[in-house]
mmCIF file of C-alpha atoms and ligand atoms in Angstrom:
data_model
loop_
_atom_site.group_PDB
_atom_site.id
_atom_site.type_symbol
_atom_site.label_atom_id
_atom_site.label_comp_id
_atom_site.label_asym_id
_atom_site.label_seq_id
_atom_site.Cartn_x
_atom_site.Cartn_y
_atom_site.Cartn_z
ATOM 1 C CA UNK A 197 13.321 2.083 -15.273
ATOM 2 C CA UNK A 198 11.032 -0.928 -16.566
ATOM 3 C CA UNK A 199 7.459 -0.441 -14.553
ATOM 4 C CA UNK A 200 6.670 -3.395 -12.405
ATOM 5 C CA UNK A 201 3.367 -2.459 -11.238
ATOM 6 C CA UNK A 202 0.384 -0.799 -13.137
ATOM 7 C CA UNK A 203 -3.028 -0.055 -10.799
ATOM 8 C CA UNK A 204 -5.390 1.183 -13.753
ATOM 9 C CA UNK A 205 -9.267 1.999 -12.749
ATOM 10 C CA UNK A 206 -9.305 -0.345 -9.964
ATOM 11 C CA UNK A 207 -12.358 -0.396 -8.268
ATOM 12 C CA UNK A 208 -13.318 -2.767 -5.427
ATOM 13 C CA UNK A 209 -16.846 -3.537 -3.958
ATOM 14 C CA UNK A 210 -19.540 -5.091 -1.786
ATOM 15 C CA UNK A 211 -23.092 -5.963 -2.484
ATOM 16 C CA UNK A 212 -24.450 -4.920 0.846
ATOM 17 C CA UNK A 213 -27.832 -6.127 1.754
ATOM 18 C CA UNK A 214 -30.489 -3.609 3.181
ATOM 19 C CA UNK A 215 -34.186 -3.703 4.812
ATOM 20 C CA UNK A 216 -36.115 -6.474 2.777
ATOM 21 C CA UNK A 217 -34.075 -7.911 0.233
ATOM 22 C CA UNK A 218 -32.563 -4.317 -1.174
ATOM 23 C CA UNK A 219 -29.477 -4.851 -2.163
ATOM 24 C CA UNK A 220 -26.858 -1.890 -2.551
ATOM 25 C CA UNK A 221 -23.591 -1.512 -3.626
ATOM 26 C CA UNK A 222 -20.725 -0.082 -1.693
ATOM 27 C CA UNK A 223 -17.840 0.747 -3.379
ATOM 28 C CA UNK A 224 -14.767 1.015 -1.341
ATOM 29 C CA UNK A 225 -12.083 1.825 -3.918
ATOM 30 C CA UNK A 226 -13.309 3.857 -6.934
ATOM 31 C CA UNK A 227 -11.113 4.298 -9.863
ATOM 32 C CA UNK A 228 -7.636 3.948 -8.388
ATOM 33 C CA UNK A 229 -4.909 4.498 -10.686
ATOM 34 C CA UNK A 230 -1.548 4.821 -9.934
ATOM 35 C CA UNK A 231 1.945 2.665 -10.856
ATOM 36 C CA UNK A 232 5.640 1.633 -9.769
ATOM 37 C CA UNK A 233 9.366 1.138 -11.628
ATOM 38 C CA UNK A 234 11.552 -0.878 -10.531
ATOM 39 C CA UNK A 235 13.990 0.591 -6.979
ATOM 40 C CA UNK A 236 11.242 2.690 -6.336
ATOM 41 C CA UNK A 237 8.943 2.862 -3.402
ATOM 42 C CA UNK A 238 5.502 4.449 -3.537
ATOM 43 C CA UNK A 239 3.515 5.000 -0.152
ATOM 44 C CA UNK A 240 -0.429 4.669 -0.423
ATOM 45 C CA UNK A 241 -1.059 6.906 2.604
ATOM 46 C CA UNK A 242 -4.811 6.781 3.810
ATOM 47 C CA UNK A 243 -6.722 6.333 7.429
ATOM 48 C CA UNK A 244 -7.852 3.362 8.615
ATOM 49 C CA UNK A 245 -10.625 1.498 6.470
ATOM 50 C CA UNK A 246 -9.894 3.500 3.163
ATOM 51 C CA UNK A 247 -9.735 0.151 1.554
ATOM 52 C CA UNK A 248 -5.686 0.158 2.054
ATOM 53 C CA UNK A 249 -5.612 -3.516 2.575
ATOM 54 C CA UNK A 250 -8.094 -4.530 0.247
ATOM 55 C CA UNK A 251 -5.413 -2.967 -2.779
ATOM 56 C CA UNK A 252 -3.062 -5.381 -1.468
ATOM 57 C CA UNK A 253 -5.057 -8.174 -1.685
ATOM 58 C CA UNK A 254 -6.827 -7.343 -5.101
ATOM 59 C CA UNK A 255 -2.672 -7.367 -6.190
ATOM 60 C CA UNK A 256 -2.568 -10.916 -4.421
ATOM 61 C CA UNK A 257 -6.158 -12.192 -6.136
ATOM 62 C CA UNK A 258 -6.502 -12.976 -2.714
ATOM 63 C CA UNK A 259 -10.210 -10.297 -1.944
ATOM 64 C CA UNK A 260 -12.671 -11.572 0.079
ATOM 65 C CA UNK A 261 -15.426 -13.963 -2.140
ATOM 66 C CA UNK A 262 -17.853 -11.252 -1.880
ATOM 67 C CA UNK A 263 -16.103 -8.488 -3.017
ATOM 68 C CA UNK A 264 -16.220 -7.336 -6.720
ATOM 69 C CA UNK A 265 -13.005 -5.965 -8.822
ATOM 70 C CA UNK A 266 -12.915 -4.040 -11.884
ATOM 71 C CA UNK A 267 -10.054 -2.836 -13.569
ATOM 72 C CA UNK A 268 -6.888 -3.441 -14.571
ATOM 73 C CA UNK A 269 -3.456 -4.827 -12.430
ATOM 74 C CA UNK A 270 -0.635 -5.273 -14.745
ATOM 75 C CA UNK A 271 2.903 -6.850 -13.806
ATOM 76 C CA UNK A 272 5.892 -5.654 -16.215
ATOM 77 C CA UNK A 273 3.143 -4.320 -18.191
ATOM 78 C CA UNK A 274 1.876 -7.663 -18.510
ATOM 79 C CA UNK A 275 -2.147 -7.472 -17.455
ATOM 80 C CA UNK A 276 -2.985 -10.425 -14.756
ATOM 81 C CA UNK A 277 -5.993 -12.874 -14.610
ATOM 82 C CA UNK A 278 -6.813 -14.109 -11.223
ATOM 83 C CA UNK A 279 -4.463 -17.386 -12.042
ATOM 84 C CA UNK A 280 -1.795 -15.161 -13.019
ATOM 85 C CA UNK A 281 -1.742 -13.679 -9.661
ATOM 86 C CA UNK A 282 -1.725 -17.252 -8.165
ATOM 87 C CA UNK A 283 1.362 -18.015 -10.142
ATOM 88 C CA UNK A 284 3.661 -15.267 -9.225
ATOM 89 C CA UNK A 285 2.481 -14.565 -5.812
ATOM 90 C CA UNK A 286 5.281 -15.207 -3.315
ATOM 91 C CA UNK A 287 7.698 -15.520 -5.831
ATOM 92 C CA UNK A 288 8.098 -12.100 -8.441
ATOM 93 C CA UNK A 289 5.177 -10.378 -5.973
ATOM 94 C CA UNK A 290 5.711 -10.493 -2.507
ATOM 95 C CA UNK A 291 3.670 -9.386 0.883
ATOM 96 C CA UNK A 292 4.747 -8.268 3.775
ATOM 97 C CA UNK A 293 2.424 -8.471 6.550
ATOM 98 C CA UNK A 294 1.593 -6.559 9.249
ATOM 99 C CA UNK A 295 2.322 -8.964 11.759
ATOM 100 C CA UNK A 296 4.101 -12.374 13.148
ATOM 101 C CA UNK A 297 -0.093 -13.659 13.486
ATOM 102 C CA UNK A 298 0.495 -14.325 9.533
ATOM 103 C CA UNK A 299 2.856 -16.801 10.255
ATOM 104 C CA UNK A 300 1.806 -20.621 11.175
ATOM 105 C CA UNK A 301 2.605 -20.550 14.964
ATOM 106 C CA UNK A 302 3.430 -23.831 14.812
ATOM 107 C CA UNK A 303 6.048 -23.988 12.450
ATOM 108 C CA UNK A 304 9.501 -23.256 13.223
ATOM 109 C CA UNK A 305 10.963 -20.036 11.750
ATOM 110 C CA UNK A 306 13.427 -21.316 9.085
ATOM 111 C CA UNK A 307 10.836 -24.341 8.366
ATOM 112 C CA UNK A 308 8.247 -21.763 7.167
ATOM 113 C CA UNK A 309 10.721 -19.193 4.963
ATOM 114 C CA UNK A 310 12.010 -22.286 2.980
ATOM 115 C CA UNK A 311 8.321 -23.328 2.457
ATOM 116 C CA UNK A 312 7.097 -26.829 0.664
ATOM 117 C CA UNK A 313 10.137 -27.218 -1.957
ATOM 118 C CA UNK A 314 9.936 -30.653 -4.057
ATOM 119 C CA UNK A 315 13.058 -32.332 -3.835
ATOM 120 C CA UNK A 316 15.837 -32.361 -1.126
ATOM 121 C CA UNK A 317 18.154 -30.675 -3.210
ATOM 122 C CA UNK A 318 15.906 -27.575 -3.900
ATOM 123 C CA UNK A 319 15.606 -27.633 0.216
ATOM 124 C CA UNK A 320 19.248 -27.780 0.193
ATOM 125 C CA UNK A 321 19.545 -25.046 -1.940
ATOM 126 C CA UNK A 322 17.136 -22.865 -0.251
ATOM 127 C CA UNK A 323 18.081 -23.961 3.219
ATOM 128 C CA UNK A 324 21.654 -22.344 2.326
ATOM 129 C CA UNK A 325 19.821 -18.722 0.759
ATOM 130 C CA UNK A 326 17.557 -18.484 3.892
ATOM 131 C CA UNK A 327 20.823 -18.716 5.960
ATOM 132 C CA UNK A 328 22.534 -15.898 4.028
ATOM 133 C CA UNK A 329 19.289 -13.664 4.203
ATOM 134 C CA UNK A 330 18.539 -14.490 7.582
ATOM 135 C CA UNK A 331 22.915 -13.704 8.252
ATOM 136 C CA UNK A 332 22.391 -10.212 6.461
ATOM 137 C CA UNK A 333 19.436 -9.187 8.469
ATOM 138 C CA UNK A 334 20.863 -9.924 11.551
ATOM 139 C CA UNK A 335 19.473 -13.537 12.474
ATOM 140 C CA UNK A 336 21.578 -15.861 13.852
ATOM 141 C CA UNK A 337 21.215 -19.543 13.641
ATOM 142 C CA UNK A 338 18.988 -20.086 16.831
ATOM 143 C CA UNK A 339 16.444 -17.961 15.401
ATOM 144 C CA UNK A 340 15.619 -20.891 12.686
ATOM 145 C CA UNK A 341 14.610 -23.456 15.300
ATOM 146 C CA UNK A 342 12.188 -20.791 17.050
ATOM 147 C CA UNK A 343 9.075 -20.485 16.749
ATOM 148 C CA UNK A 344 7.022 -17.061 15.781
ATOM 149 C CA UNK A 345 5.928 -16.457 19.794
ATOM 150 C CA UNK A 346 9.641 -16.853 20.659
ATOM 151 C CA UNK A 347 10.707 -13.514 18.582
ATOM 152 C CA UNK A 348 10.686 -10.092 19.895
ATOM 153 C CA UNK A 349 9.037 -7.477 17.524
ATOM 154 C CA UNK A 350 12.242 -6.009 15.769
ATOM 155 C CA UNK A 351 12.859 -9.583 15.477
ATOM 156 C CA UNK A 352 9.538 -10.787 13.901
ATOM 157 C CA UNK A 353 9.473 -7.890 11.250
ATOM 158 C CA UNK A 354 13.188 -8.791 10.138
ATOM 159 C CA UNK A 355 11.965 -12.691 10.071
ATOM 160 C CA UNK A 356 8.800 -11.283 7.882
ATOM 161 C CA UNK A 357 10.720 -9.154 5.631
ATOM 162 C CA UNK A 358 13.769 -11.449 4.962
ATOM 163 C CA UNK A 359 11.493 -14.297 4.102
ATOM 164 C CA UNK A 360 9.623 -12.259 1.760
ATOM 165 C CA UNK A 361 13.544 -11.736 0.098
ATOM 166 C CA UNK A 362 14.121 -15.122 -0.109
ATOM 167 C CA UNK A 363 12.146 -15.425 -3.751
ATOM 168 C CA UNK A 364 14.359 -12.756 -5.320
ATOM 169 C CA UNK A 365 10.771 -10.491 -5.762
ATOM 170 C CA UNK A 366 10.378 -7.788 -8.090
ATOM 171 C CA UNK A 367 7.948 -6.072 -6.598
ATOM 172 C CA UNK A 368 6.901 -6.112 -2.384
ATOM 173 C CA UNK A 369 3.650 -4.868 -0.889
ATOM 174 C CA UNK A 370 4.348 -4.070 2.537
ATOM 175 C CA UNK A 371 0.897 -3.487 3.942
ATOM 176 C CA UNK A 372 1.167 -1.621 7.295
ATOM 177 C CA UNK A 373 4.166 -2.280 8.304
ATOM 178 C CA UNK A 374 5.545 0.462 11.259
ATOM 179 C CA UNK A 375 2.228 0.406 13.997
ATOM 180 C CA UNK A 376 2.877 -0.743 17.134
ATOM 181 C CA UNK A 377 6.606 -0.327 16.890
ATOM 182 C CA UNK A 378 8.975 1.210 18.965
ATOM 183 C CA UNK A 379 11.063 4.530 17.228
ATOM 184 C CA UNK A 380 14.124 2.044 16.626
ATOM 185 C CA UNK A 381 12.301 -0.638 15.160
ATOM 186 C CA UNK A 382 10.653 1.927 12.893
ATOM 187 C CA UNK A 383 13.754 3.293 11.722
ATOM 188 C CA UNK A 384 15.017 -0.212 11.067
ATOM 189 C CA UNK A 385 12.031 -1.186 9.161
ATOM 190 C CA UNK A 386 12.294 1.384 6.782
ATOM 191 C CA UNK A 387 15.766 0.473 6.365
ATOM 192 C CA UNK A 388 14.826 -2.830 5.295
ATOM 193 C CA UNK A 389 12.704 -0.859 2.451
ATOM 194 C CA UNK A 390 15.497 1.366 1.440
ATOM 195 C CA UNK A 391 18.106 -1.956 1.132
ATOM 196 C CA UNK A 392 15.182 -3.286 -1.602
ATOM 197 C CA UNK A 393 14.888 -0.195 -3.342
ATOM 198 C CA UNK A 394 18.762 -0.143 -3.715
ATOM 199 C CA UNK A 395 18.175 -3.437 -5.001
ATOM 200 C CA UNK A 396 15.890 -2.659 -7.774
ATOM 201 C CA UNK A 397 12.665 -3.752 -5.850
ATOM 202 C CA UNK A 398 9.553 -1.880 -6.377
ATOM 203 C CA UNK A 399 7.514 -1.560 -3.117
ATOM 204 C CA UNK A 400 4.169 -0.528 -2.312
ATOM 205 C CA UNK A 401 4.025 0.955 0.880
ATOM 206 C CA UNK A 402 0.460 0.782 2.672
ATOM 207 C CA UNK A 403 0.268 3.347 5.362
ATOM 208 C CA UNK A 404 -1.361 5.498 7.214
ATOM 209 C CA UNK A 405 1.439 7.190 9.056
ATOM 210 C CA UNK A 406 2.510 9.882 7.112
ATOM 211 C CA UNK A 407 6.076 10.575 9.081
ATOM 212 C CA UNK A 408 7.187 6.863 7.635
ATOM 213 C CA UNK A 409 5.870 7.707 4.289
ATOM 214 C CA UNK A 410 7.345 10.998 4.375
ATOM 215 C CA UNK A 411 10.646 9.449 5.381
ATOM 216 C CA UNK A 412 11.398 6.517 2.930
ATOM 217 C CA UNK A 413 8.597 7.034 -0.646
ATOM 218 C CA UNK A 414 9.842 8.365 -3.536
ATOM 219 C CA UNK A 415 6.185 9.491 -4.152
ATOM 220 C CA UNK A 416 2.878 9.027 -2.308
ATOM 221 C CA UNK A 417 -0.780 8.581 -3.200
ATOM 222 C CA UNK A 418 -3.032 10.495 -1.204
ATOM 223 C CA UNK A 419 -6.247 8.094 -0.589
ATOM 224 C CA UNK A 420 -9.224 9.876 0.251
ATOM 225 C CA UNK A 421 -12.336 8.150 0.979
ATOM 226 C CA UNK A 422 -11.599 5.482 -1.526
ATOM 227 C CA UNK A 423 -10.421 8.300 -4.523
ATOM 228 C CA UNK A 424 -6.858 8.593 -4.840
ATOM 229 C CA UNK A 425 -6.668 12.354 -4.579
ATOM 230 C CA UNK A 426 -3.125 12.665 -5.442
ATOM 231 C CA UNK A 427 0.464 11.018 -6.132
ATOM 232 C CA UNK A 428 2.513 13.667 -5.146
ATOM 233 C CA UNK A 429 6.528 13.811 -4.746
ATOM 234 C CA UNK A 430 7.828 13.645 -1.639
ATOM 235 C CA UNK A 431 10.023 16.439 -1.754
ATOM 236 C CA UNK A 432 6.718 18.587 -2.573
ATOM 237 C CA UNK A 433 5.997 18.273 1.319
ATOM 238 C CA UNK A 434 8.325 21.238 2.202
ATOM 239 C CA UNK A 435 8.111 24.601 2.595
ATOM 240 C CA UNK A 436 4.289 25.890 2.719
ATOM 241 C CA UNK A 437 3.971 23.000 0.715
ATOM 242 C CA UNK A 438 3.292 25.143 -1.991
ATOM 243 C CA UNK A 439 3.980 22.279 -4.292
ATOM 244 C CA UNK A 440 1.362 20.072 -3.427
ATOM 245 C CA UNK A 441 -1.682 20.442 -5.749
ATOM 246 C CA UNK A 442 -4.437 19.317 -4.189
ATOM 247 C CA UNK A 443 -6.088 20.956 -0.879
ATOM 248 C CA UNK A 444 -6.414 17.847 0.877
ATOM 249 C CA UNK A 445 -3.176 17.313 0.507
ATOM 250 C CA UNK A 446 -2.055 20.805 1.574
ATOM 251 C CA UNK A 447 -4.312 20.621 4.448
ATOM 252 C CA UNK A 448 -2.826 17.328 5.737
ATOM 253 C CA UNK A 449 1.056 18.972 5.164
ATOM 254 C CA UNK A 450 -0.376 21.749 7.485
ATOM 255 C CA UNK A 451 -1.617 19.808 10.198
ATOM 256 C CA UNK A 452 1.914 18.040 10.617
ATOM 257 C CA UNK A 453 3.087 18.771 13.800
ATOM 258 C CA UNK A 454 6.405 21.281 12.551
ATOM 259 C CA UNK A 455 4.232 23.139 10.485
ATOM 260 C CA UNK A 456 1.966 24.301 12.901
ATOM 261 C CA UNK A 457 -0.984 21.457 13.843
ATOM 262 C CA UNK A 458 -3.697 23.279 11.878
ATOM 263 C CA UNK A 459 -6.595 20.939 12.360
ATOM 264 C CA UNK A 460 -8.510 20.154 8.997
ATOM 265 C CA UNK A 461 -12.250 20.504 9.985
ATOM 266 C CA UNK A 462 -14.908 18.462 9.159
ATOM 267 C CA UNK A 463 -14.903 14.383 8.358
ATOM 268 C CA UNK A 464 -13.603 12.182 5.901
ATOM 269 C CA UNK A 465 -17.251 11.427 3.972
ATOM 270 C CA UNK A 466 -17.598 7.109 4.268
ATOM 271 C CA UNK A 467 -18.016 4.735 1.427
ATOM 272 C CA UNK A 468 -21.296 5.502 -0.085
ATOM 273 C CA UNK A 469 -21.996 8.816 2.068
ATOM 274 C CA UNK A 470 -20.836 10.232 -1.573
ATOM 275 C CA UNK A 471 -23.561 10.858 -4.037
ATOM 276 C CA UNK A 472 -22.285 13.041 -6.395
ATOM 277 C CA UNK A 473 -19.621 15.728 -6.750
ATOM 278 C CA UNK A 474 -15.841 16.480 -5.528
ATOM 279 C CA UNK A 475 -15.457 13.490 -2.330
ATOM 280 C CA UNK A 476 -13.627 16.396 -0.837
ATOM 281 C CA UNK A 477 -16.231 19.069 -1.077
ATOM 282 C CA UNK A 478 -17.848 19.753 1.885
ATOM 283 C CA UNK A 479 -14.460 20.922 3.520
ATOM 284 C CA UNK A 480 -12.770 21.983 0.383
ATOM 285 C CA UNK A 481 -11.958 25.902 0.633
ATOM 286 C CA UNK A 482 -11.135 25.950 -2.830
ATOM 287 C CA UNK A 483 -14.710 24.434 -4.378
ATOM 288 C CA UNK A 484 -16.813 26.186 -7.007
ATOM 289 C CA UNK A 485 -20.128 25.174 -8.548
ATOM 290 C CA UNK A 486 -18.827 22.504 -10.623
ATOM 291 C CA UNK A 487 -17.343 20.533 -7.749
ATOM 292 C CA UNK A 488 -20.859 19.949 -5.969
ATOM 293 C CA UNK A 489 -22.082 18.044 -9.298
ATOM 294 C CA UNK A 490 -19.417 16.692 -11.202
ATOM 295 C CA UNK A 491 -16.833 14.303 -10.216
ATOM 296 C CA UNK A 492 -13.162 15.394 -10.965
ATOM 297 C CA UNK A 493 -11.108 12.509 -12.553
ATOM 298 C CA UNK A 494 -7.635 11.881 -11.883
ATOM 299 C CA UNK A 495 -5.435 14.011 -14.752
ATOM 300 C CA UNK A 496 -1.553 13.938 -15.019
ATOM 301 C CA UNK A 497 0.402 17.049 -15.059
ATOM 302 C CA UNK A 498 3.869 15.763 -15.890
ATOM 303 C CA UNK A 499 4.545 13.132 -13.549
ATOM 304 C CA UNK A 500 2.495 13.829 -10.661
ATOM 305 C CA UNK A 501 -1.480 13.319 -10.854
ATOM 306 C CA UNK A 502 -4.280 15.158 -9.261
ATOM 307 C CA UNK A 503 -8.064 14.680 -9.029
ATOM 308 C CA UNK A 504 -9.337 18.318 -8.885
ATOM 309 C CA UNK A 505 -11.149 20.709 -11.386
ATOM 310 C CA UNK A 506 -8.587 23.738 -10.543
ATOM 311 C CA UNK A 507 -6.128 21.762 -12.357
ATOM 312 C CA UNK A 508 -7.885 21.238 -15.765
ATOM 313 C CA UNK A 509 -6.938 23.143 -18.686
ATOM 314 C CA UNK A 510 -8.783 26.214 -18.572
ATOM 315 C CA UNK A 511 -10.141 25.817 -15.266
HETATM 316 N N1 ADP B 635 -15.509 -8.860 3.402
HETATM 317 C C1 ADP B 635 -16.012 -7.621 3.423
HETATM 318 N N2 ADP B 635 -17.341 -7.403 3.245
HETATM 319 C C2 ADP B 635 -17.848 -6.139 3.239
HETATM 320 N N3 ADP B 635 -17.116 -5.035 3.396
HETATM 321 C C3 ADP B 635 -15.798 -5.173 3.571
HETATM 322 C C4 ADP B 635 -15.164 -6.467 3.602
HETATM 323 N N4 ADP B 635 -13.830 -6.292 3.791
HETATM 324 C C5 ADP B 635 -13.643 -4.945 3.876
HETATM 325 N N5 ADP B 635 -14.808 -4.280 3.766
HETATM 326 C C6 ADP B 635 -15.006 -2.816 3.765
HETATM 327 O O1 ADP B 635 -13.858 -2.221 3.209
HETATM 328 C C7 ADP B 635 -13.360 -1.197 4.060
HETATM 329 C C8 ADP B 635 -11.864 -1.082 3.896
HETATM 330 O O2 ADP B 635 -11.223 -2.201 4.432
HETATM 331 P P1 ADP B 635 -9.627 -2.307 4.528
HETATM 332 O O3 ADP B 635 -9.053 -2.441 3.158
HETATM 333 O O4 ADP B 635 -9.334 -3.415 5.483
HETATM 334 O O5 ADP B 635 -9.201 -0.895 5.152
HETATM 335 P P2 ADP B 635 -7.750 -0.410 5.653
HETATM 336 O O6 ADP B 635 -6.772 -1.513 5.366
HETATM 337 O O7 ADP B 635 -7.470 0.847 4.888
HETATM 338 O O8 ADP B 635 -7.887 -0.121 7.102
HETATM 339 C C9 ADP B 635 -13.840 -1.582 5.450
HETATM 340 O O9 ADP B 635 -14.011 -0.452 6.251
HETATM 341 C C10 ADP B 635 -15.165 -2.226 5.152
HETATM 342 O O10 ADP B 635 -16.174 -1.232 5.041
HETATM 343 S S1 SF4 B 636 -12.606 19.643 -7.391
HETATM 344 FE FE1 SF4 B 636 -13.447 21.440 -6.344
HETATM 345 S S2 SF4 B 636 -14.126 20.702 -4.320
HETATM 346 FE FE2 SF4 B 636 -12.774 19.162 -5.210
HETATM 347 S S3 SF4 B 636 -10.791 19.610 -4.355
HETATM 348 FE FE3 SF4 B 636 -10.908 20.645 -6.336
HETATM 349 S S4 SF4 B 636 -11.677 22.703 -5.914
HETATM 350 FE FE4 SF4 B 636 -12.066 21.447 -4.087
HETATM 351 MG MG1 MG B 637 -5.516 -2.608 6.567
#
């Protein structure tokens, strides 16, 4: 399966500005690495303010003004300049957002999935696709002349996802998408996700609810405090999770409700609380005197990755 999205030492940050004029930077995403073929779906699972969103919108070139990127973002291998991204956003690259509030509230529905086409005949054309999206996900004609405060929430997130279909997109970054929702609209959402992947779509799933990433990824990337610790497979969360290779992750499989709530202790350590070392090792049970100095990089051992010393050859 052709890759559709390479993440290669991304790192994202902000000059923040201290007593006086000190300036320091804060690096939110350090050294994120990870990719995605085509009909698969990769969850980045990580608690609120890891930097989930900003991944998405380093993808879309569209990061805040004062926030710096380095690294590499590659679509079908191809690497992309911020004008790249421009180009083939909302057409090959697609976002979902988290909510109806993206939408122009006062545009109606079918108005704002068809977009500014040139001529009449390209609105004809599209006009006729929206209809047959809109058909297969279960909205009916009236829905087109509503407008977003008129939709109920399973509604609004089949509006947002079929709209995002309606470029024929090789890859979809669905950032957030399951909070707030009731248990069917859940379940239907991730439908929606499994309906791309049989469809050769590559999505990013941004999360931070594990039972959702658990129940539709192929594999998931661990984020933890802006490292991606791990990109596990998601049959590795079973049993003792035994197959899990880092203890983060472990620890998080273990405090899942059916396997017995055991509470990791200690905090996740903020952007810039981490000088030097392991980001996991103040709770790490595992840790040895290498891991309070050195920081681990991310190494591959066949196709899952792993950023922790144990793992190195001869470790
Ligand atoms: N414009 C900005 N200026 C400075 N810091 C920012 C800005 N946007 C985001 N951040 C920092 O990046 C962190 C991660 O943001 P975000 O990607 O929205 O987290 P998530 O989506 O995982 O909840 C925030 O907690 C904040 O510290
Ligand atoms: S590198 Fe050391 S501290 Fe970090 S997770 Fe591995 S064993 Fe624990
Ligand atoms: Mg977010």
């Amino acid at each position: 399966m052709e890759k559709v999205l390479d993440v290669e030492n991304v790192s994202i940050s902000f000059i923040q500005y201290t007593k006086g004029l000190n300036q320091r930077e804060l690096k939110v995403i350090t050294d994120l690495t990870l990719d995605i073929s085509e009909g698969e779906i990769l969850a980045v699972l990580g608690s609120s303010g890891s930097g989930k969103s900003l991944l998405a919108h380093a993808i879309f070139g569209i990061l805040p003004d004062n926030a710096n990127l380095n690294g590499k973002i590659k679509f079908k291998g191809k690497t992309l300049s911020q004008e790249d991204k421009e180009e083939i956003r909302g057409k090959d690259i697609v976002l979902v957002p988290q909510s109806v509030n993206y939408l122009d509230p006062l545009m109606k529905i079918s108005d704002q999935a068809i977009g500014l086409t040139q001529s009449d005949e390209e609105k004809k054309q599209k006009k006729i696709k929206q209809r047959e999206i809109f058909e297969h996900y279960n909205l009916g004609p009236e829905v087109d002349e509503m407008y977003p405060f008129q939709l109920s929430g399973g509604m609004a997130r089949r509006v947002l996802v079929s709209t995002a279909l309606l470029s024929d997109p090789k890859l979809v970054v669905a950032d957030e998408p399951t909070p707030g929702l009731d248990e069917k609209t859940v379940e239907e959402t991730l439908n929606h996700f499994r309906h791309m992947k049989e469809d050769g779509i590559g999505v990013l799933l941004i999360t931070h609810d594990i039972h959702a990433a658990l129940e539709v990824a192929d594999r998931i990337g661990i984020f933890y405090s802006g490292y991606v610790i791990e990109i596990a497979k998601v049959e590795d969360f079973s049993g003792d999770g035994e197959n899990l290779l880092h203890p983060y992750t472990k620890a998080l499989y273990k405090a899942l409700p059916a396997n017995g709530f055991e509470i990791i202790k200690g905090h996740q350590p903020l952007h810039g609380e981490i000088q030097q070392g392991c980001p996991y090792y103040d709770r790490c049970e595992m840790r040895f005197g290498r891991c309070k100095e050195e920081r681990p990089e991310l190494i591959s051992l066949g196709e899952k990755r792993v950023r922790c010393f144990k793992y190195e050859e001869g470790a």
